[in-house]
Coordinates of C-alpha atoms (C1' of nucleotides) in Angstrom, one line a residue:
Chain A
M16 CA 29.1 -75.1 -198.3
Q17 CA 27.6 -77.4 -196.0
K18 CA 27.4 -76.5 -192.4
I19 CA 29.6 -79.2 -190.1
I20 CA 27.9 -79.3 -186.7
Q21 CA 30.8 -80.1 -184.7
H22 CA 30.0 -81.8 -181.2
S23 CA 33.0 -81.1 -179.1
D24 CA 31.1 -82.5 -176.4
L25 CA 29.0 -85.5 -176.8
S26 CA 27.3 -85.1 -173.6
K27 CA 25.1 -82.1 -175.0
P28 CA 22.9 -83.6 -177.4
V29 CA 22.8 -86.8 -175.3
Y30 CA 21.5 -84.4 -172.1
D31 CA 19.3 -82.5 -174.9
R32 CA 17.6 -85.7 -175.9
L33 CA 17.0 -87.4 -172.5
K34 CA 15.4 -84.1 -171.4
Q35 CA 13.1 -84.5 -174.4
M36 CA 12.4 -88.3 -173.4
I37 CA 11.6 -87.2 -169.9
E38 CA 9.5 -84.1 -170.7
E39 CA 7.7 -86.2 -172.9
G40 CA 7.0 -89.3 -170.8
E41 CA 9.3 -91.5 -173.1
L42 CA 10.9 -92.2 -169.8
S43 CA 8.5 -92.4 -167.1
P44 CA 8.8 -91.1 -163.5
G45 CA 10.6 -93.5 -161.1
Q46 CA 11.8 -95.4 -164.0
K47 CA 15.4 -96.5 -163.4
L48 CA 17.9 -95.6 -165.9
V49 CA 20.4 -98.7 -166.6
Q50 CA 23.5 -96.8 -167.6
E51 CA 24.7 -99.4 -170.2
K52 CA 21.3 -99.8 -171.8
L53 CA 20.6 -96.3 -172.0
A54 CA 24.2 -95.6 -173.5
Q55 CA 23.8 -98.5 -176.2
D56 CA 20.0 -96.9 -177.0
L57 CA 21.5 -93.4 -177.5
G58 CA 24.6 -94.9 -179.4
V59 CA 27.4 -93.4 -177.0
S60 CA 29.5 -94.8 -174.0
R61 CA 28.8 -94.5 -170.6
T62 CA 31.0 -91.5 -169.9
P63 CA 29.0 -88.3 -171.9
L64 CA 25.7 -90.3 -170.9
L65 CA 27.2 -90.0 -167.3
K66 CA 27.9 -86.4 -167.9
A67 CA 24.6 -85.7 -169.1
L68 CA 22.7 -87.5 -166.4
Q69 CA 24.8 -85.6 -163.6
K70 CA 23.5 -82.3 -165.2
L71 CA 20.1 -83.3 -165.3
Q72 CA 20.5 -84.7 -161.6
H73 CA 21.6 -81.1 -160.9
E74 CA 18.4 -79.8 -162.5
M75 CA 16.4 -82.3 -160.4
M76 CA 15.0 -84.1 -163.3
V77 CA 16.7 -87.2 -162.5
E78 CA 17.7 -88.8 -158.9
S79 CA 20.7 -90.7 -157.9
I80 CA 20.9 -93.3 -155.2
P81 CA 24.7 -94.3 -155.0
R82 CA 25.3 -97.7 -155.8
R83 CA 22.0 -98.2 -156.7
G84 CA 21.1 -95.9 -159.6
M85 CA 19.9 -93.3 -161.5
Y86 CA 16.0 -92.7 -161.6
V87 CA 13.9 -90.4 -163.2
K88 CA 12.5 -87.7 -160.7
K89 CA 9.1 -88.3 -159.5
V90 CA 7.3 -84.8 -159.0
S91 CA 5.1 -84.8 -156.1
L92 CA 2.3 -81.9 -156.0
Q93 CA 4.4 -80.6 -153.1
E94 CA 7.5 -80.2 -154.8
M95 CA 5.4 -78.5 -157.4
I96 CA 4.7 -75.9 -154.8
D97 CA 8.1 -75.7 -153.7
V98 CA 9.1 -74.9 -157.4
Y99 CA 6.2 -72.2 -157.6
D100 CA 7.5 -70.6 -154.4
C101 CA 11.0 -70.4 -155.9
R102 CA 9.7 -69.3 -159.3
E103 CA 7.9 -66.2 -157.5
A104 CA 10.9 -65.3 -156.1
I105 CA 13.2 -65.7 -159.1
E106 CA 10.9 -64.2 -161.6
S107 CA 9.8 -61.2 -159.7
I108 CA 13.5 -60.3 -159.5
A109 CA 14.0 -61.3 -163.3
V110 CA 11.0 -59.0 -164.5
R111 CA 12.8 -55.9 -162.5
L112 CA 16.1 -56.7 -164.1
T113 CA 14.5 -57.1 -167.3
I114 CA 12.9 -53.8 -167.3
E115 CA 15.9 -52.1 -166.2
R116 CA 18.3 -53.7 -168.9
S117 CA 16.5 -54.1 -171.7
S118 CA 15.7 -51.9 -174.8
D119 CA 12.5 -50.8 -176.0
T120 CA 12.6 -53.2 -179.0
D121 CA 13.3 -56.0 -176.5
L122 CA 10.6 -55.3 -174.4
E123 CA 8.2 -55.0 -177.3
K124 CA 9.0 -58.7 -178.1
F125 CA 7.1 -59.8 -175.3
K126 CA 3.6 -58.5 -176.9
K127 CA 4.4 -61.0 -179.8
V128 CA 4.4 -64.1 -177.7
F129 CA 0.7 -64.2 -176.9
E130 CA -0.5 -62.6 -179.9
P131 CA -1.7 -65.7 -181.5
F132 CA -4.1 -66.3 -178.8
V133 CA -5.8 -62.9 -178.3
N134 CA -8.6 -63.2 -180.8
A135 CA -8.6 -66.9 -180.8
S136 CA -11.9 -68.7 -180.3
K137 CA -10.4 -72.0 -178.9
I138 CA -7.0 -72.2 -177.7
N139 CA -4.6 -74.9 -178.5
T140 CA -3.3 -75.7 -174.8
T141 CA -0.1 -77.4 -176.4
R142 CA 0.7 -74.1 -178.2
Y143 CA -0.2 -72.2 -175.3
R144 CA 1.8 -73.8 -172.8
K145 CA 4.9 -73.6 -175.1
A146 CA 4.0 -69.7 -175.3
D147 CA 3.8 -69.8 -171.8
E148 CA 7.3 -71.3 -171.4
N149 CA 8.5 -69.2 -173.6
F150 CA 7.4 -66.1 -172.0
H151 CA 8.9 -67.1 -168.9
D152 CA 12.2 -67.7 -170.3
M153 CA 12.5 -64.6 -172.0
I154 CA 12.1 -62.7 -169.0
I155 CA 15.0 -64.8 -167.5
E156 CA 17.2 -64.6 -170.6
L157 CA 16.4 -60.5 -170.7
A158 CA 17.5 -60.3 -167.0
D159 CA 21.0 -60.7 -168.2
N160 CA 22.1 -62.2 -164.9
P161 CA 24.0 -65.4 -165.3
V162 CA 23.3 -66.6 -161.7
L163 CA 19.7 -65.9 -162.1
K164 CA 20.0 -68.0 -165.4
K165 CA 21.7 -70.9 -163.5
M166 CA 19.0 -70.9 -160.5
S167 CA 16.2 -71.1 -163.1
E168 CA 18.0 -74.1 -164.7
V169 CA 17.3 -75.9 -161.3
S170 CA 13.7 -75.4 -161.5
N171 CA 13.3 -76.7 -165.0
I172 CA 11.2 -79.3 -163.6
Y173 CA 8.9 -77.1 -163.3
K174 CA 8.1 -78.0 -167.1
R175 CA 6.9 -81.5 -165.7
V176 CA 4.1 -79.7 -164.0
Y177 CA 1.9 -80.5 -167.0
Q178 CA 2.3 -84.2 -166.0
Y179 CA -0.8 -82.6 -164.0
G180 CA -2.3 -80.8 -166.9
L181 CA -2.4 -77.4 -167.2
I182 CA -3.0 -75.8 -163.7
R183 CA -5.7 -73.1 -165.0
P184 CA -7.4 -72.7 -168.3
P185 CA -5.9 -70.3 -170.6
E186 CA -8.7 -67.9 -170.5
E187 CA -8.1 -67.5 -167.1
T188 CA -4.0 -66.7 -167.1
M189 CA -4.3 -65.1 -170.4
V190 CA -5.6 -61.9 -168.9
E191 CA -2.7 -62.1 -166.3
H192 CA -0.2 -62.5 -168.9
M193 CA -1.4 -59.4 -170.8
N194 CA -1.5 -57.1 -167.6
I195 CA 2.1 -58.5 -166.9
I196 CA 3.2 -57.4 -170.3
H197 CA 1.4 -54.3 -170.4
A198 CA 3.5 -53.4 -167.1
I199 CA 6.8 -54.4 -168.7
V200 CA 6.4 -52.3 -171.9
E201 CA 5.5 -49.4 -169.7
R202 CA 8.5 -50.1 -167.6
D203 CA 6.5 -50.1 -164.5
I204 CA 8.6 -52.4 -162.4
P205 CA 6.3 -52.2 -159.2
A206 CA 3.0 -53.2 -161.5
A207 CA 5.2 -55.7 -163.6
E208 CA 6.4 -57.4 -160.1
K209 CA 2.7 -57.3 -158.7
E210 CA 1.0 -58.8 -161.8
L211 CA 3.5 -61.4 -161.6
R212 CA 3.6 -62.3 -158.2
N213 CA -0.1 -62.6 -158.4
H214 CA 0.0 -64.8 -161.6
I215 CA 2.3 -67.1 -160.0
S216 CA 0.6 -67.3 -156.8
L217 CA -2.7 -67.9 -158.2
S218 CA -1.3 -71.1 -160.0
R219 CA 0.3 -71.9 -156.7
A220 CA -2.7 -71.6 -154.7
K221 CA -4.5 -74.1 -157.5
L222 CA -2.1 -76.5 -156.7
I223 CA -2.5 -76.3 -152.9
E224 CA -6.2 -76.7 -153.6
Y225 CA -5.7 -79.6 -155.6
Q226 CA -3.2 -81.0 -152.7
K227 CA -6.1 -80.6 -150.0
E228 CA -8.8 -82.2 -152.4
K229 CA -6.4 -85.3 -152.6
S230 CA -5.7 -85.5 -148.7
T231 CA -9.7 -85.2 -148.0
K232 CA -10.4 -87.8 -150.7
S233 CA -7.9 -90.5 -149.3
Chain B
M48 CA 36.0 -99.0 -132.4
Q49 CA 37.3 -97.0 -135.3
K50 CA 35.0 -95.2 -137.3
I51 CA 35.2 -96.1 -140.9
I52 CA 34.3 -93.6 -143.4
Q53 CA 32.6 -95.4 -146.1
H54 CA 33.0 -93.3 -149.7
S55 CA 30.6 -95.0 -151.7
D56 CA 31.4 -92.1 -153.9
L57 CA 34.8 -91.0 -154.2
S58 CA 33.9 -87.7 -156.1
K59 CA 32.2 -86.5 -152.7
P60 CA 35.4 -85.9 -150.6
V61 CA 36.9 -84.6 -153.8
Y62 CA 34.3 -82.2 -154.6
D63 CA 34.5 -81.1 -150.8
R64 CA 38.2 -80.7 -150.9
L65 CA 38.2 -78.7 -154.3
K66 CA 35.6 -76.4 -153.0
Q67 CA 37.7 -75.6 -149.9
M68 CA 40.9 -75.1 -152.2
I69 CA 39.0 -72.8 -154.1
E70 CA 37.6 -70.7 -151.3
E71 CA 40.6 -70.5 -149.3
G72 CA 42.6 -69.3 -152.7
E73 CA 44.8 -72.4 -152.5
L74 CA 43.5 -72.8 -156.4
S75 CA 43.2 -69.1 -157.7
P76 CA 40.9 -67.3 -159.9
G77 CA 41.6 -68.0 -163.4
Q78 CA 44.2 -71.1 -162.9
K79 CA 43.6 -73.9 -165.2
L80 CA 42.7 -77.2 -163.6
V81 CA 44.9 -79.7 -165.6
Q82 CA 43.0 -82.8 -164.8
E83 CA 45.9 -85.6 -165.0
K84 CA 48.0 -83.3 -162.6
L85 CA 44.9 -82.4 -160.1
A86 CA 43.9 -86.0 -159.9
Q87 CA 47.2 -87.4 -158.9
D88 CA 47.6 -84.7 -156.3
L89 CA 44.4 -85.7 -154.8
G90 CA 45.1 -89.5 -155.4
V91 CA 42.3 -90.4 -157.7
S92 CA 41.8 -91.1 -161.2
R93 CA 40.3 -88.5 -163.4
T94 CA 36.8 -90.2 -163.4
P95 CA 35.7 -89.0 -159.9
L96 CA 37.7 -85.7 -160.2
L97 CA 35.7 -85.0 -163.3
K98 CA 32.5 -85.6 -161.6
A99 CA 33.4 -83.1 -158.7
L100 CA 34.5 -80.8 -161.2
Q101 CA 31.2 -80.8 -163.2
K102 CA 29.1 -80.5 -159.7
L103 CA 31.4 -77.3 -159.0
Q104 CA 30.9 -76.1 -162.6
H105 CA 26.8 -76.4 -162.0
E106 CA 27.4 -74.2 -158.8
M107 CA 29.6 -71.5 -160.9
M108 CA 33.0 -72.5 -158.8
V109 CA 34.7 -73.6 -162.1
E110 CA 34.3 -72.6 -165.7
S111 CA 34.8 -75.2 -168.7
I112 CA 35.6 -74.2 -171.9
P113 CA 35.0 -77.4 -174.3
R114 CA 38.3 -78.9 -175.6
R115 CA 40.5 -76.2 -173.8
G116 CA 39.8 -77.2 -169.9
M117 CA 38.5 -76.3 -166.8
Y118 CA 39.4 -73.0 -165.0
V119 CA 38.7 -71.7 -161.6
K120 CA 35.8 -69.1 -162.1
K121 CA 36.9 -65.6 -161.5
V122 CA 34.1 -63.5 -160.0
S123 CA 33.7 -60.1 -160.9
L124 CA 32.2 -57.4 -159.1
Q125 CA 29.2 -57.2 -161.4
E126 CA 28.9 -61.0 -160.9
M127 CA 29.0 -60.4 -157.2
I128 CA 26.0 -57.8 -157.4
D129 CA 24.1 -60.3 -159.5
V130 CA 24.3 -63.0 -156.9
Y131 CA 23.1 -60.3 -154.2
D132 CA 20.1 -59.7 -156.5
C133 CA 19.6 -63.4 -156.6
R134 CA 20.2 -63.6 -152.8
E135 CA 17.4 -61.1 -152.0
A136 CA 15.0 -63.1 -154.2
I137 CA 15.6 -66.4 -152.7
E138 CA 16.1 -65.8 -149.1
S139 CA 13.1 -63.5 -148.9
I140 CA 11.1 -66.4 -149.9
A141 CA 13.2 -68.5 -147.7
V142 CA 12.7 -66.3 -144.3
R143 CA 8.9 -66.3 -145.0
L144 CA 8.9 -70.3 -145.4
T145 CA 11.1 -70.5 -142.5
I146 CA 8.7 -68.7 -140.1
E147 CA 5.8 -70.6 -141.4
R148 CA 7.3 -74.1 -141.4
S149 CA 9.4 -74.0 -138.3
S150 CA 9.1 -74.7 -134.6
D151 CA 9.7 -72.3 -132.0
T152 CA 13.0 -74.3 -130.6
D153 CA 14.2 -74.2 -134.4
L154 CA 13.7 -70.2 -134.7
E155 CA 15.3 -70.0 -131.3
K156 CA 18.3 -71.3 -132.7
F157 CA 19.0 -68.1 -134.7
K158 CA 19.5 -66.3 -131.5
K159 CA 22.4 -68.4 -130.8
V160 CA 24.4 -67.6 -134.1
F161 CA 25.4 -63.8 -133.3
E162 CA 25.3 -64.3 -129.7
P163 CA 29.2 -64.5 -129.1
F164 CA 29.3 -61.0 -130.7
V165 CA 26.7 -59.0 -128.9
N166 CA 28.9 -57.7 -126.2
A167 CA 32.5 -58.2 -127.9
S168 CA 34.4 -55.0 -127.7
K169 CA 36.3 -56.2 -131.0
I170 CA 34.8 -58.4 -133.5
N171 CA 37.2 -61.4 -135.0
T172 CA 35.9 -60.9 -138.7
T173 CA 36.6 -64.6 -139.7
R174 CA 34.6 -66.1 -137.1
Y175 CA 31.9 -63.4 -137.9
R176 CA 31.9 -64.1 -141.2
K177 CA 31.3 -67.9 -140.5
A178 CA 28.1 -66.8 -138.5
D179 CA 27.1 -64.9 -141.3
E180 CA 27.4 -67.5 -143.7
N181 CA 25.7 -69.9 -140.8
F182 CA 23.0 -67.5 -140.4
H183 CA 22.0 -67.6 -144.3
D184 CA 22.7 -71.2 -144.5
M185 CA 20.2 -71.8 -141.6
I186 CA 17.4 -69.8 -143.4
I187 CA 17.6 -72.0 -146.5
E188 CA 18.0 -75.1 -144.4
L189 CA 14.7 -74.6 -142.5
A190 CA 12.9 -73.1 -145.3
D191 CA 12.5 -76.9 -145.9
N192 CA 12.2 -76.6 -149.7
P193 CA 14.6 -78.7 -151.7
V194 CA 14.3 -76.8 -155.0
L195 CA 15.1 -73.6 -153.0
K196 CA 18.1 -75.4 -151.4
K197 CA 19.5 -76.7 -154.6
M198 CA 19.1 -73.0 -156.1
S199 CA 20.9 -71.5 -153.1
E200 CA 23.8 -74.2 -154.0
V201 CA 24.3 -72.5 -157.3
S202 CA 24.9 -69.1 -155.5
N203 CA 27.6 -70.7 -153.5
I204 CA 29.9 -68.5 -155.0
Y205 CA 28.9 -65.8 -152.9
K206 CA 31.0 -67.3 -150.1
R207 CA 33.7 -65.9 -152.4
V208 CA 32.5 -61.9 -152.2
Y209 CA 35.4 -62.3 -149.6
Q210 CA 37.9 -62.1 -151.7
Y211 CA 37.0 -58.3 -152.0
G212 CA 37.1 -58.5 -148.1
L213 CA 34.1 -58.1 -146.0
I214 CA 31.7 -55.5 -147.8
R215 CA 30.9 -53.9 -144.6
P216 CA 32.0 -53.9 -141.2
P217 CA 30.4 -56.0 -138.5
E218 CA 29.5 -53.0 -136.3
E219 CA 27.0 -52.0 -139.2
T220 CA 25.5 -55.6 -140.2
M221 CA 25.4 -56.7 -136.7
V222 CA 22.2 -54.5 -136.1
E223 CA 20.8 -55.5 -139.1
H224 CA 21.3 -59.1 -138.2
M225 CA 19.7 -58.6 -134.9
N226 CA 16.4 -57.1 -136.4
I227 CA 16.0 -59.7 -138.6
I228 CA 16.4 -62.5 -136.1
H229 CA 14.0 -60.6 -133.7
A230 CA 11.5 -60.6 -136.5
I231 CA 11.9 -64.2 -137.2
V232 CA 11.5 -65.1 -133.5
E233 CA 8.4 -62.9 -133.4
R234 CA 7.0 -64.7 -136.6
D235 CA 6.4 -61.4 -138.0
I236 CA 6.7 -62.4 -142.0
P237 CA 6.5 -59.1 -143.4
A238 CA 9.0 -57.3 -141.0
A239 CA 11.7 -60.6 -141.4
E240 CA 11.3 -59.9 -145.1
K241 CA 11.9 -56.3 -144.9
E242 CA 14.7 -56.5 -143.0
L243 CA 16.2 -59.2 -144.8
R244 CA 15.8 -57.5 -147.9
N245 CA 17.3 -54.1 -146.6
H246 CA 20.2 -56.0 -145.1
I247 CA 21.1 -57.6 -148.6
S248 CA 20.3 -54.4 -150.7
L249 CA 22.5 -52.3 -148.5
S250 CA 25.4 -55.0 -149.3
R251 CA 24.6 -55.0 -152.8
A252 CA 24.4 -50.9 -152.5
K253 CA 28.0 -51.0 -151.0
L254 CA 29.4 -53.3 -154.0
I255 CA 27.6 -50.8 -156.6
E256 CA 29.6 -48.1 -154.9
Y257 CA 33.2 -49.9 -155.2
Q258 CA 32.0 -50.5 -158.8
K259 CA 31.6 -46.9 -159.5
E260 CA 34.6 -46.1 -157.7
K261 CA 36.6 -48.3 -160.0
S262 CA 35.0 -47.2 -163.3
T263 CA 36.0 -43.6 -162.3
K264 CA 39.4 -44.2 -161.1
S265 CA 40.6 -45.9 -164.5
Chain C
dA151 C1' 65.2 -60.8 -185.1
dT152 C1' 60.5 -61.8 -185.9
dT153 C1' 56.9 -64.5 -188.3
dC154 C1' 55.5 -68.7 -190.2
dT155 C1' 55.2 -73.7 -190.5
dG156 C1' 55.2 -78.5 -189.5
dT157 C1' 56.4 -81.8 -185.7
dA158 C1' 56.4 -83.4 -181.0
dT159 C1' 53.9 -83.1 -176.9
dT160 C1' 50.3 -82.4 -173.9
dT161 C1' 45.6 -82.6 -172.2
dT162 C1' 40.9 -83.4 -173.4
dG163 C1' 36.9 -86.3 -174.5
dT164 C1' 35.4 -90.8 -175.1
dA165 C1' 35.4 -95.8 -174.8
dT166 C1' 36.9 -99.7 -172.6
dT167 C1' 38.2 -102.8 -168.9
dC168 C1' 38.1 -104.2 -164.0
dA169 C1' 36.5 -104.6 -159.2
dA170 C1' 33.3 -104.6 -156.1
dA171 C1' 28.6 -104.1 -154.8
dA172 C1' 23.7 -105.0 -155.3
dA173 C1' 20.1 -107.5 -157.7
dT174 C1' 18.6 -111.8 -158.7
dA175 C1' 18.2 -116.9 -159.5
dT176 C1' 18.9 -121.3 -157.5
dC177 C1' 18.7 -124.9 -154.3
dA178 C1' 18.4 -126.8 -149.9
dT179 C1' 15.4 -127.2 -145.7
dT180 C1' 11.6 -127.0 -143.3
Chain D
dA246 C1' 5.1 -124.1 -150.5
dA247 C1' 7.6 -120.7 -147.8
dT248 C1' 11.7 -119.2 -146.1
dG249 C1' 16.7 -118.7 -145.9
dA250 C1' 21.5 -119.4 -147.4
dT251 C1' 24.4 -119.4 -151.5
dA252 C1' 26.1 -118.9 -156.3
dT253 C1' 25.1 -116.5 -160.3
dT254 C1' 24.7 -112.4 -163.1
dT255 C1' 23.9 -107.7 -163.5
dT256 C1' 25.1 -103.0 -162.7
dT257 C1' 27.5 -99.2 -160.5
dG258 C1' 31.7 -96.8 -159.6
dA259 C1' 37.0 -96.1 -160.5
dA260 C1' 41.0 -96.8 -163.4
dT261 C1' 43.2 -97.2 -167.5
dA262 C1' 43.4 -96.9 -172.5
dC263 C1' 43.2 -94.4 -176.7
dA264 C1' 42.1 -91.2 -180.4
dA265 C1' 41.5 -86.5 -181.5
dA266 C1' 42.4 -81.6 -180.4
dA267 C1' 45.0 -78.0 -178.4
dT268 C1' 49.5 -76.3 -177.2
dA269 C1' 54.1 -75.9 -177.3
dC270 C1' 58.4 -75.7 -179.8
dA271 C1' 62.0 -75.8 -183.1
dG272 C1' 63.6 -74.4 -187.3
dA273 C1' 62.9 -72.4 -191.8
dA274 C1' 62.1 -68.4 -194.5
dT275 C1' 61.9 -63.8 -194.6

DNA sequence: ATTCTGTATTTTGTATTCAAAAATATCATT
DNA sequence: AATGATATTTTTGAATACAAAATACAGAAT
């Protein structure tokens, strides 16, 4: 029996594809998205394309200037810092809810995420990046709060922080991740919150550092 | 000279009107939104209506079941509690940013919001509710963080908490508001954060109380 | 009377069409 | 050659058209 994938909503695969294209730089920041052309490229009409673009606009991946057009959002260093402020807020609550609401077996899953890197001599940054994303997504998911989930979708742009490369080397963040995970598994809410806030604010501090470098250089 | 309001985007006024209709109960929770009918009532075609509905969907004001239709979101007590968890996260960061980034004159504006109620013998709940909304919106606005602003739009549904009536009487929350404002004006970040967290978590606690009452009653 | 089934109607999701605005190209004038 | 006015093309935003799915309904079978 063949599994028939029904797309009751064409905008969904279009959305997924566009998101991928933006994340992978196939569509570059600032680029204008000409609707008719893009729709043709993706093999759909403008209607489902527009629906997908509106979702991306909501997630701050694209920008719309009325009567002008839609553009791939340029993410400035300042906005990246803004995202990190939000993530600290969102994820520190999320980790609390996660611990409160999850089973031991669910919490154990966190250990698995960074396992491939614990004894690795050389860490593959792409894989590590994915694990990092996965880790943060898990916290949001297990928090089991639909409003929080929606909010975190807004800061999806954070996934584009890597346009600046990894902010800090895995060797540095790995320890922090392990500390957070330890606190989660031990169900130590204050410790988990503290470690997570620390982790995020160290990255934010690094971004602020870059920002200062940039401004003094020019 | 007459002021001509240009709508370069028809979905904007449609969005505003729909939001109002939902907030004021003109469209009731769970109600199906038949597109053709609604579009006719609002005097537009389905295209701008759909755009507005999609925005409202992102803000969790309406729900979409593919191939079935759009419905006014029912907000359960649990979801209201979820919103309060998010608001505590969002607004405590927001108040920090507000203090960091605002001028004295901007901060002074907070005093004005609850001024009409300081010596009032009997507080008009509708007006107080508006002031409360206004107060929280101001914190988000002055925080001057576009990502945070977008996120707080998601929890717009919180404005519908009043479907359960005011959670706590003005006499109780008024003091808390004054404490927060005092800390803000004094630029005391830790105090402002603490007071705000306290204020929100007391309301959340009240909601949890209601939830327990409800479950024991049935 | 109640459940089942096939048909008609409604409604959604997508494509297409159309008008108006914006961008671009063309041409004249200096 | 540079500037500015005008015409042309492109593109957006809104309306409409259309196909497919969901729903409502009527009549048949139990």
